[in-house]
Amino acid sequence: MTHVLSRLLSFAGRHWLRLLIVGCALVLFSRKQVNFNIRLGAPAPAEMSLPSPEASAGPQLQLSEDVAAAEKKGLFSRFNLFRTGSDEPTLYDHLNRLNEAEVTAFIRRFSNVAQAEQEKFGIPASITLANGLLHTRAGTNNVAQSANNFFALPCGADWPGTSVRANGKCIRTYESAWTSFRDHSLYLTSGNFAALTQFNKTDYRRWAAGMEELGFNDTEDLAAQLLRTIDRYQLFQFD
């Protein structure tokens, strides 16, 4: 017995490095195996769906993308590491290049109008302001200044008013900025967008996600851009 123990100690002394490496490998393997077993046995996360309102006269809008995902997408898009598709600057990029004074002036000019529209139509004032800021570059682009269209609303076959061509598209024209804001409220609460009215008038996150889901102006990543604009300029304070 003593002879065997002596030989084992001698072997360990000569090959201690190999034994150490093998031991570490076994420990790492056992940990990975346990982690794998835990993951294998874990149930898949359940899909989240928006709660249905207690009473709704219109169709229910089921968002295919969680609101939190839109916020994460907005965070990632601040860095050009996760972008896919076109390299063209987004509406938010254009807005971000403006002088802060121009943005502040727009918010001061239209915050009361947006709040009045919220009370009448149930659209968050923050959504109205953010949408106007993005689609007109805080009221500085040609469509806003020459056509009083503050949301780039298209003509469409059912538009009875006057129009103008801008960037290859037919755009509605208005007599004043106020009529543009009113038509925007009507646009978001009727027709294809009527399902948005199921959301609370202060739940701007669901309004943003719903507008993108329903294809407002075919604007890519609209929800993330709206949420970033609301967050940056604290537009939620007007809701």
PDB file of C-alpha atoms in Angstrom:
ATOM      1  CA  MET A   1       0.000   0.000   0.000  1.00  0.00           C
ATOM      2  CA  THR A   2       2.837   2.359   0.912  1.00  0.00           C
ATOM      3  CA  HIS A   3       4.592   1.455  -2.324  1.00  0.00           C
ATOM      4  CA  VAL A   4       1.496   2.234  -4.412  1.00  0.00           C
ATOM      5  CA  LEU A   5       0.955   5.553  -2.631  1.00  0.00           C
ATOM      6  CA  SER A   6       4.594   6.449  -3.203  1.00  0.00           C
ATOM      7  CA  ARG A   7       4.283   5.726  -6.920  1.00  0.00           C
ATOM      8  CA  LEU A   8       1.132   7.827  -7.162  1.00  0.00           C
ATOM      9  CA  LEU A   9       2.800  10.766  -5.450  1.00  0.00           C
ATOM     10  CA  SER A  10       5.802  10.410  -7.724  1.00  0.00           C
ATOM     11  CA  PHE A  11       3.549  10.369 -10.814  1.00  0.00           C
ATOM     12  CA  ALA A  12       1.695  13.426  -9.595  1.00  0.00           C
ATOM     13  CA  GLY A  13       4.952  15.249  -9.002  1.00  0.00           C
ATOM     14  CA  ARG A  14       6.137  14.589 -12.537  1.00  0.00           C
ATOM     15  CA  HIS A  15       2.822  15.358 -14.273  1.00  0.00           C
ATOM     16  CA  TRP A  16       1.232  17.958 -11.998  1.00  0.00           C
ATOM     17  CA  LEU A  17       0.696  20.444 -14.838  1.00  0.00           C
ATOM     18  CA  ARG A  18      -1.213  17.952 -16.976  1.00  0.00           C
ATOM     19  CA  LEU A  19      -3.338  16.918 -14.026  1.00  0.00           C
ATOM     20  CA  LEU A  20      -4.157  20.579 -13.298  1.00  0.00           C
ATOM     21  CA  ILE A  21      -5.218  21.221 -16.896  1.00  0.00           C
ATOM     22  CA  VAL A  22      -7.408  18.092 -16.965  1.00  0.00           C
ATOM     23  CA  GLY A  23      -9.008  19.077 -13.666  1.00  0.00           C
ATOM     24  CA  CYS A  24      -9.842  22.588 -14.883  1.00  0.00           C
ATOM     25  CA  ALA A  25     -11.315  21.177 -18.081  1.00  0.00           C
ATOM     26  CA  LEU A  26     -13.545  18.809 -16.112  1.00  0.00           C
ATOM     27  CA  VAL A  27     -14.799  21.642 -13.900  1.00  0.00           C
ATOM     28  CA  LEU A  28     -15.634  23.852 -16.899  1.00  0.00           C
ATOM     29  CA  PHE A  29     -17.351  20.972 -18.677  1.00  0.00           C
ATOM     30  CA  SER A  30     -19.482  20.152 -15.654  1.00  0.00           C
ATOM     31  CA  ARG A  31     -20.592  23.788 -15.307  1.00  0.00           C
ATOM     32  CA  LYS A  32     -21.552  24.019 -18.972  1.00  0.00           C
ATOM     33  CA  GLN A  33     -23.437  20.754 -18.712  1.00  0.00           C
ATOM     34  CA  VAL A  34     -25.436  21.997 -15.723  1.00  0.00           C
ATOM     35  CA  ASN A  35     -26.174  25.290 -17.471  1.00  0.00           C
ATOM     36  CA  PHE A  36     -27.251  23.421 -20.593  1.00  0.00           C
ATOM     37  CA  ASN A  37     -29.571  21.170 -18.636  1.00  0.00           C
ATOM     38  CA  ILE A  38     -31.143  24.155 -16.903  1.00  0.00           C
ATOM     39  CA  ARG A  39     -31.755  25.924 -20.211  1.00  0.00           C
ATOM     40  CA  LEU A  40     -33.058  22.772 -21.812  1.00  0.00           C
ATOM     41  CA  GLY A  41     -35.595  22.301 -19.055  1.00  0.00           C
ATOM     42  CA  ALA A  42     -36.723  25.942 -18.872  1.00  0.00           C
ATOM     43  CA  PRO A  43     -40.092  26.733 -20.432  1.00  0.00           C
ATOM     44  CA  ALA A  44     -40.173  29.082 -23.405  1.00  0.00           C
ATOM     45  CA  PRO A  45     -41.172  32.664 -22.558  1.00  0.00           C
ATOM     46  CA  ALA A  46     -44.822  33.352 -23.238  1.00  0.00           C
ATOM     47  CA  GLU A  47     -45.796  35.869 -25.908  1.00  0.00           C
ATOM     48  CA  MET A  48     -46.946  39.185 -24.506  1.00  0.00           C
ATOM     49  CA  SER A  49     -50.065  40.807 -25.866  1.00  0.00           C
ATOM     50  CA  LEU A  50     -51.642  44.136 -25.114  1.00  0.00           C
ATOM     51  CA  PRO A  51     -54.542  43.988 -22.675  1.00  0.00           C
ATOM     52  CA  SER A  52     -57.920  44.530 -24.268  1.00  0.00           C
ATOM     53  CA  PRO A  53     -59.808  47.613 -23.115  1.00  0.00           C
ATOM     54  CA  GLU A  54     -62.965  47.059 -21.102  1.00  0.00           C
ATOM     55  CA  ALA A  55     -65.118  48.489 -23.858  1.00  0.00           C
ATOM     56  CA  SER A  56     -64.139  49.074 -27.479  1.00  0.00           C
ATOM     57  CA  ALA A  57     -66.415  49.755 -30.395  1.00  0.00           C
ATOM     58  CA  GLY A  58     -63.733  49.352 -33.050  1.00  0.00           C
ATOM     59  CA  PRO A  59     -61.381  46.517 -34.057  1.00  0.00           C
ATOM     60  CA  GLN A  60     -58.635  45.525 -31.657  1.00  0.00           C
ATOM     61  CA  LEU A  61     -55.105  46.353 -32.734  1.00  0.00           C
ATOM     62  CA  GLN A  62     -52.636  43.572 -31.968  1.00  0.00           C
ATOM     63  CA  LEU A  63     -49.097  44.888 -32.072  1.00  0.00           C
ATOM     64  CA  SER A  64     -46.595  42.438 -33.531  1.00  0.00           C
ATOM     65  CA  GLU A  65     -43.682  44.146 -31.779  1.00  0.00           C
ATOM     66  CA  ASP A  66     -43.536  44.886 -28.072  1.00  0.00           C
ATOM     67  CA  VAL A  67     -43.294  48.561 -27.163  1.00  0.00           C
ATOM     68  CA  ALA A  68     -40.133  47.858 -25.170  1.00  0.00           C
ATOM     69  CA  ALA A  69     -38.530  46.442 -28.314  1.00  0.00           C
ATOM     70  CA  ALA A  70     -39.175  49.717 -30.099  1.00  0.00           C
ATOM     71  CA  GLU A  71     -37.440  51.587 -27.304  1.00  0.00           C
ATOM     72  CA  LYS A  72     -34.462  49.229 -27.469  1.00  0.00           C
ATOM     73  CA  LYS A  73     -34.320  49.668 -31.223  1.00  0.00           C
ATOM     74  CA  GLY A  74     -34.269  53.402 -30.696  1.00  0.00           C
ATOM     75  CA  LEU A  75     -31.386  53.040 -28.263  1.00  0.00           C
ATOM     76  CA  PHE A  76     -29.355  50.872 -30.640  1.00  0.00           C
ATOM     77  CA  SER A  77     -29.976  53.207 -33.575  1.00  0.00           C
ATOM     78  CA  ARG A  78     -28.104  55.962 -31.741  1.00  0.00           C
ATOM     79  CA  PHE A  79     -24.973  54.043 -32.642  1.00  0.00           C
ATOM     80  CA  ASN A  80     -24.350  52.972 -36.234  1.00  0.00           C
ATOM     81  CA  LEU A  81     -23.534  49.424 -35.106  1.00  0.00           C
ATOM     82  CA  PHE A  82     -26.961  47.816 -35.359  1.00  0.00           C
ATOM     83  CA  ARG A  83     -28.538  49.606 -38.316  1.00  0.00           C
ATOM     84  CA  THR A  84     -29.769  47.659 -41.277  1.00  0.00           C
ATOM     85  CA  GLY A  85     -31.187  48.752 -44.576  1.00  0.00           C
ATOM     86  CA  SER A  86     -30.759  52.240 -45.947  1.00  0.00           C
ATOM     87  CA  ASP A  87     -27.977  54.519 -44.769  1.00  0.00           C
ATOM     88  CA  GLU A  88     -30.140  57.576 -45.425  1.00  0.00           C
ATOM     89  CA  PRO A  89     -30.542  59.839 -42.381  1.00  0.00           C
ATOM     90  CA  THR A  90     -33.782  59.302 -40.480  1.00  0.00           C
ATOM     91  CA  LEU A  91     -36.341  61.940 -39.547  1.00  0.00           C
ATOM     92  CA  TYR A  92     -34.835  61.989 -36.076  1.00  0.00           C
ATOM     93  CA  ASP A  93     -31.356  62.529 -37.541  1.00  0.00           C
ATOM     94  CA  HIS A  94     -32.594  65.611 -39.402  1.00  0.00           C
ATOM     95  CA  LEU A  95     -34.330  66.905 -36.286  1.00  0.00           C
ATOM     96  CA  ASN A  96     -31.215  66.295 -34.228  1.00  0.00           C
ATOM     97  CA  ARG A  97     -29.206  68.605 -36.496  1.00  0.00           C
ATOM     98  CA  LEU A  98     -31.439  71.595 -35.861  1.00  0.00           C
ATOM     99  CA  ASN A  99     -30.721  74.427 -33.505  1.00  0.00           C
ATOM    100  CA  GLU A 100     -32.320  73.780 -30.115  1.00  0.00           C
ATOM    101  CA  ALA A 101     -34.003  77.184 -30.288  1.00  0.00           C
ATOM    102  CA  GLU A 102     -35.967  76.120 -33.391  1.00  0.00           C
ATOM    103  CA  VAL A 103     -37.253  73.006 -31.657  1.00  0.00           C
ATOM    104  CA  THR A 104     -38.143  74.932 -28.507  1.00  0.00           C
ATOM    105  CA  ALA A 105     -40.030  77.526 -30.550  1.00  0.00           C
ATOM    106  CA  PHE A 106     -42.075  74.795 -32.256  1.00  0.00           C
ATOM    107  CA  ILE A 107     -43.000  73.193 -28.933  1.00  0.00           C
ATOM    108  CA  ARG A 108     -44.021  76.526 -27.414  1.00  0.00           C
ATOM    109  CA  ARG A 109     -46.072  77.421 -30.462  1.00  0.00           C
ATOM    110  CA  PHE A 110     -48.041  74.187 -30.694  1.00  0.00           C
ATOM    111  CA  SER A 111     -48.117  72.638 -27.197  1.00  0.00           C
ATOM    112  CA  ASN A 112     -51.504  74.196 -26.394  1.00  0.00           C
ATOM    113  CA  VAL A 113     -52.907  73.068 -29.739  1.00  0.00           C
ATOM    114  CA  ALA A 114     -51.686  69.513 -29.131  1.00  0.00           C
ATOM    115  CA  GLN A 115     -53.259  69.477 -25.667  1.00  0.00           C
ATOM    116  CA  ALA A 116     -56.585  70.703 -27.052  1.00  0.00           C
ATOM    117  CA  GLU A 117     -56.502  67.924 -29.667  1.00  0.00           C
ATOM    118  CA  GLN A 118     -55.769  65.410 -26.901  1.00  0.00           C
ATOM    119  CA  GLU A 119     -58.854  66.468 -24.967  1.00  0.00           C
ATOM    120  CA  LYS A 120     -61.082  66.282 -28.048  1.00  0.00           C
ATOM    121  CA  PHE A 121     -59.711  63.172 -29.789  1.00  0.00           C
ATOM    122  CA  GLY A 122     -57.778  61.269 -27.102  1.00  0.00           C
ATOM    123  CA  ILE A 123     -54.428  61.437 -28.915  1.00  0.00           C
ATOM    124  CA  PRO A 124     -51.482  62.017 -26.552  1.00  0.00           C
ATOM    125  CA  ALA A 125     -50.221  65.579 -26.966  1.00  0.00           C
ATOM    126  CA  SER A 126     -46.692  64.181 -26.894  1.00  0.00           C
ATOM    127  CA  ILE A 127     -47.451  62.054 -29.972  1.00  0.00           C
ATOM    128  CA  THR A 128     -48.867  65.017 -31.885  1.00  0.00           C
ATOM    129  CA  LEU A 129     -45.885  67.220 -31.025  1.00  0.00           C
ATOM    130  CA  ALA A 130     -43.275  64.539 -31.735  1.00  0.00           C
ATOM    131  CA  ASN A 131     -44.914  63.607 -35.039  1.00  0.00           C
ATOM    132  CA  GLY A 132     -44.978  67.240 -36.114  1.00  0.00           C
ATOM    133  CA  LEU A 133     -41.382  67.812 -35.056  1.00  0.00           C
ATOM    134  CA  LEU A 134     -40.169  64.792 -37.009  1.00  0.00           C
ATOM    135  CA  HIS A 135     -42.143  65.298 -40.222  1.00  0.00           C
ATOM    136  CA  THR A 136     -41.456  69.032 -40.573  1.00  0.00           C
ATOM    137  CA  ARG A 137     -38.045  69.361 -38.931  1.00  0.00           C
ATOM    138  CA  ALA A 138     -39.645  71.532 -36.275  1.00  0.00           C
ATOM    139  CA  GLY A 139     -41.645  73.441 -38.883  1.00  0.00           C
ATOM    140  CA  THR A 140     -38.625  74.451 -40.974  1.00  0.00           C
ATOM    141  CA  ASN A 141     -39.141  72.338 -44.106  1.00  0.00           C
ATOM    142  CA  ASN A 142     -40.830  73.549 -47.281  1.00  0.00           C
ATOM    143  CA  VAL A 143     -44.001  71.463 -46.910  1.00  0.00           C
ATOM    144  CA  ALA A 144     -44.760  72.998 -43.515  1.00  0.00           C
ATOM    145  CA  GLN A 145     -43.966  76.541 -44.587  1.00  0.00           C
ATOM    146  CA  SER A 146     -45.603  76.564 -48.026  1.00  0.00           C
ATOM    147  CA  ALA A 147     -48.436  74.044 -47.595  1.00  0.00           C
ATOM    148  CA  ASN A 148     -49.073  74.238 -43.829  1.00  0.00           C
ATOM    149  CA  ASN A 149     -48.825  70.440 -43.741  1.00  0.00           C
ATOM    150  CA  PHE A 150     -47.134  69.649 -40.426  1.00  0.00           C
ATOM    151  CA  PHE A 151     -47.406  65.855 -40.618  1.00  0.00           C
ATOM    152  CA  ALA A 152     -46.663  65.087 -44.282  1.00  0.00           C
ATOM    153  CA  LEU A 153     -50.179  63.678 -44.686  1.00  0.00           C
ATOM    154  CA  PRO A 154     -50.656  62.330 -48.229  1.00  0.00           C
ATOM    155  CA  CYS A 155     -53.544  63.234 -50.517  1.00  0.00           C
ATOM    156  CA  GLY A 156     -55.168  59.875 -51.082  1.00  0.00           C
ATOM    157  CA  ALA A 157     -58.187  59.211 -53.263  1.00  0.00           C
ATOM    158  CA  ASP A 158     -60.595  60.511 -50.616  1.00  0.00           C
ATOM    159  CA  TRP A 159     -58.881  63.884 -50.082  1.00  0.00           C
ATOM    160  CA  PRO A 160     -61.241  66.650 -51.307  1.00  0.00           C
ATOM    161  CA  GLY A 161     -58.916  69.577 -50.648  1.00  0.00           C
ATOM    162  CA  THR A 162     -55.997  71.138 -52.491  1.00  0.00           C
ATOM    163  CA  SER A 163     -52.624  69.469 -52.795  1.00  0.00           C
ATOM    164  CA  VAL A 164     -49.017  69.937 -53.847  1.00  0.00           C
ATOM    165  CA  ARG A 165     -46.253  67.649 -55.100  1.00  0.00           C
ATOM    166  CA  ALA A 166     -43.301  67.216 -52.754  1.00  0.00           C
ATOM    167  CA  ASN A 167     -40.527  64.628 -53.036  1.00  0.00           C
ATOM    168  CA  GLY A 168     -42.513  62.830 -55.706  1.00  0.00           C
ATOM    169  CA  LYS A 169     -45.608  62.490 -53.509  1.00  0.00           C
ATOM    170  CA  CYS A 170     -48.993  64.175 -53.416  1.00  0.00           C
ATOM    171  CA  ILE A 171     -49.217  66.136 -50.154  1.00  0.00           C
ATOM    172  CA  ARG A 172     -52.268  67.816 -48.635  1.00  0.00           C
ATOM    173  CA  THR A 173     -52.289  71.594 -48.262  1.00  0.00           C
ATOM    174  CA  TYR A 174     -54.077  73.593 -45.566  1.00  0.00           C
ATOM    175  CA  GLU A 175     -55.192  77.145 -44.944  1.00  0.00           C
ATOM    176  CA  SER A 176     -53.415  77.289 -41.605  1.00  0.00           C
ATOM    177  CA  ALA A 177     -51.297  75.288 -39.189  1.00  0.00           C
ATOM    178  CA  TRP A 178     -54.343  74.747 -36.981  1.00  0.00           C
ATOM    179  CA  THR A 179     -56.308  73.017 -39.751  1.00  0.00           C
ATOM    180  CA  SER A 180     -53.305  70.751 -40.318  1.00  0.00           C
ATOM    181  CA  PHE A 181     -53.309  69.723 -36.651  1.00  0.00           C
ATOM    182  CA  ARG A 182     -57.063  69.112 -36.716  1.00  0.00           C
ATOM    183  CA  ASP A 183     -56.833  66.979 -39.858  1.00  0.00           C
ATOM    184  CA  HIS A 184     -54.000  65.013 -38.251  1.00  0.00           C
ATOM    185  CA  SER A 185     -56.303  64.211 -35.315  1.00  0.00           C
ATOM    186  CA  LEU A 186     -59.077  63.107 -37.669  1.00  0.00           C
ATOM    187  CA  TYR A 187     -56.592  61.054 -39.689  1.00  0.00           C
ATOM    188  CA  LEU A 188     -55.350  59.138 -36.619  1.00  0.00           C
ATOM    189  CA  THR A 189     -58.803  58.393 -35.228  1.00  0.00           C
ATOM    190  CA  SER A 190     -60.646  57.209 -38.334  1.00  0.00           C
ATOM    191  CA  GLY A 191     -60.290  54.864 -41.280  1.00  0.00           C
ATOM    192  CA  ASN A 192     -57.307  52.535 -41.141  1.00  0.00           C
ATOM    193  CA  PHE A 193     -56.076  54.160 -37.932  1.00  0.00           C
ATOM    194  CA  ALA A 194     -59.341  53.977 -35.962  1.00  0.00           C
ATOM    195  CA  ALA A 195     -57.997  51.055 -33.905  1.00  0.00           C
ATOM    196  CA  LEU A 196     -55.562  53.447 -32.214  1.00  0.00           C
ATOM    197  CA  THR A 197     -58.430  54.954 -30.238  1.00  0.00           C
ATOM    198  CA  GLN A 198     -58.486  51.871 -27.996  1.00  0.00           C
ATOM    199  CA  PHE A 199     -55.328  53.177 -26.296  1.00  0.00           C
ATOM    200  CA  ASN A 200     -55.357  55.566 -23.356  1.00  0.00           C
ATOM    201  CA  LYS A 201     -54.810  59.229 -24.191  1.00  0.00           C
ATOM    202  CA  THR A 202     -51.606  59.281 -22.108  1.00  0.00           C
ATOM    203  CA  ASP A 203     -50.197  55.938 -23.279  1.00  0.00           C
ATOM    204  CA  TYR A 204     -47.902  57.441 -25.906  1.00  0.00           C
ATOM    205  CA  ARG A 205     -45.791  54.274 -26.135  1.00  0.00           C
ATOM    206  CA  ARG A 206     -48.667  52.190 -27.480  1.00  0.00           C
ATOM    207  CA  TRP A 207     -49.765  55.011 -29.770  1.00  0.00           C
ATOM    208  CA  ALA A 208     -46.241  55.153 -31.205  1.00  0.00           C
ATOM    209  CA  ALA A 209     -46.057  51.387 -31.711  1.00  0.00           C
ATOM    210  CA  GLY A 210     -49.558  51.315 -33.207  1.00  0.00           C
ATOM    211  CA  MET A 211     -48.819  54.091 -35.680  1.00  0.00           C
ATOM    212  CA  GLU A 212     -45.808  52.190 -36.977  1.00  0.00           C
ATOM    213  CA  GLU A 213     -47.759  48.927 -37.055  1.00  0.00           C
ATOM    214  CA  LEU A 214     -50.483  50.526 -39.176  1.00  0.00           C
ATOM    215  CA  GLY A 215     -47.939  52.136 -41.512  1.00  0.00           C
ATOM    216  CA  PHE A 216     -48.251  55.859 -40.839  1.00  0.00           C
ATOM    217  CA  ASN A 217     -46.572  57.523 -43.855  1.00  0.00           C
ATOM    218  CA  ASP A 218     -44.603  54.297 -44.361  1.00  0.00           C
ATOM    219  CA  THR A 219     -41.976  55.769 -42.037  1.00  0.00           C
ATOM    220  CA  GLU A 220     -39.378  53.160 -41.077  1.00  0.00           C
ATOM    221  CA  ASP A 221     -38.761  52.801 -37.330  1.00  0.00           C
ATOM    222  CA  LEU A 222     -41.407  55.428 -36.625  1.00  0.00           C
ATOM    223  CA  ALA A 223     -42.141  54.162 -33.103  1.00  0.00           C
ATOM    224  CA  ALA A 224     -38.509  54.364 -32.016  1.00  0.00           C
ATOM    225  CA  GLN A 225     -38.126  57.836 -33.517  1.00  0.00           C
ATOM    226  CA  LEU A 226     -41.278  59.118 -31.826  1.00  0.00           C
ATOM    227  CA  LEU A 227     -40.215  57.716 -28.458  1.00  0.00           C
ATOM    228  CA  ARG A 228     -36.727  59.181 -28.748  1.00  0.00           C
ATOM    229  CA  THR A 229     -38.173  62.587 -29.621  1.00  0.00           C
ATOM    230  CA  ILE A 230     -40.635  62.468 -26.726  1.00  0.00           C
ATOM    231  CA  ASP A 231     -37.904  61.397 -24.331  1.00  0.00           C
ATOM    232  CA  ARG A 232     -35.335  63.946 -25.474  1.00  0.00           C
ATOM    233  CA  TYR A 233     -37.658  66.952 -25.301  1.00  0.00           C
ATOM    234  CA  GLN A 234     -39.755  65.608 -22.392  1.00  0.00           C
ATOM    235  CA  LEU A 235     -42.937  65.980 -24.399  1.00  0.00           C
ATOM    236  CA  PHE A 236     -44.749  63.602 -22.037  1.00  0.00           C
ATOM    237  CA  GLN A 237     -45.183  66.548 -19.672  1.00  0.00           C
ATOM    238  CA  PHE A 238     -47.905  67.870 -21.999  1.00  0.00           C
ATOM    239  CA  ASP A 239     -50.029  64.688 -21.797  1.00  0.00           C
TER     240      ASP A 239
END
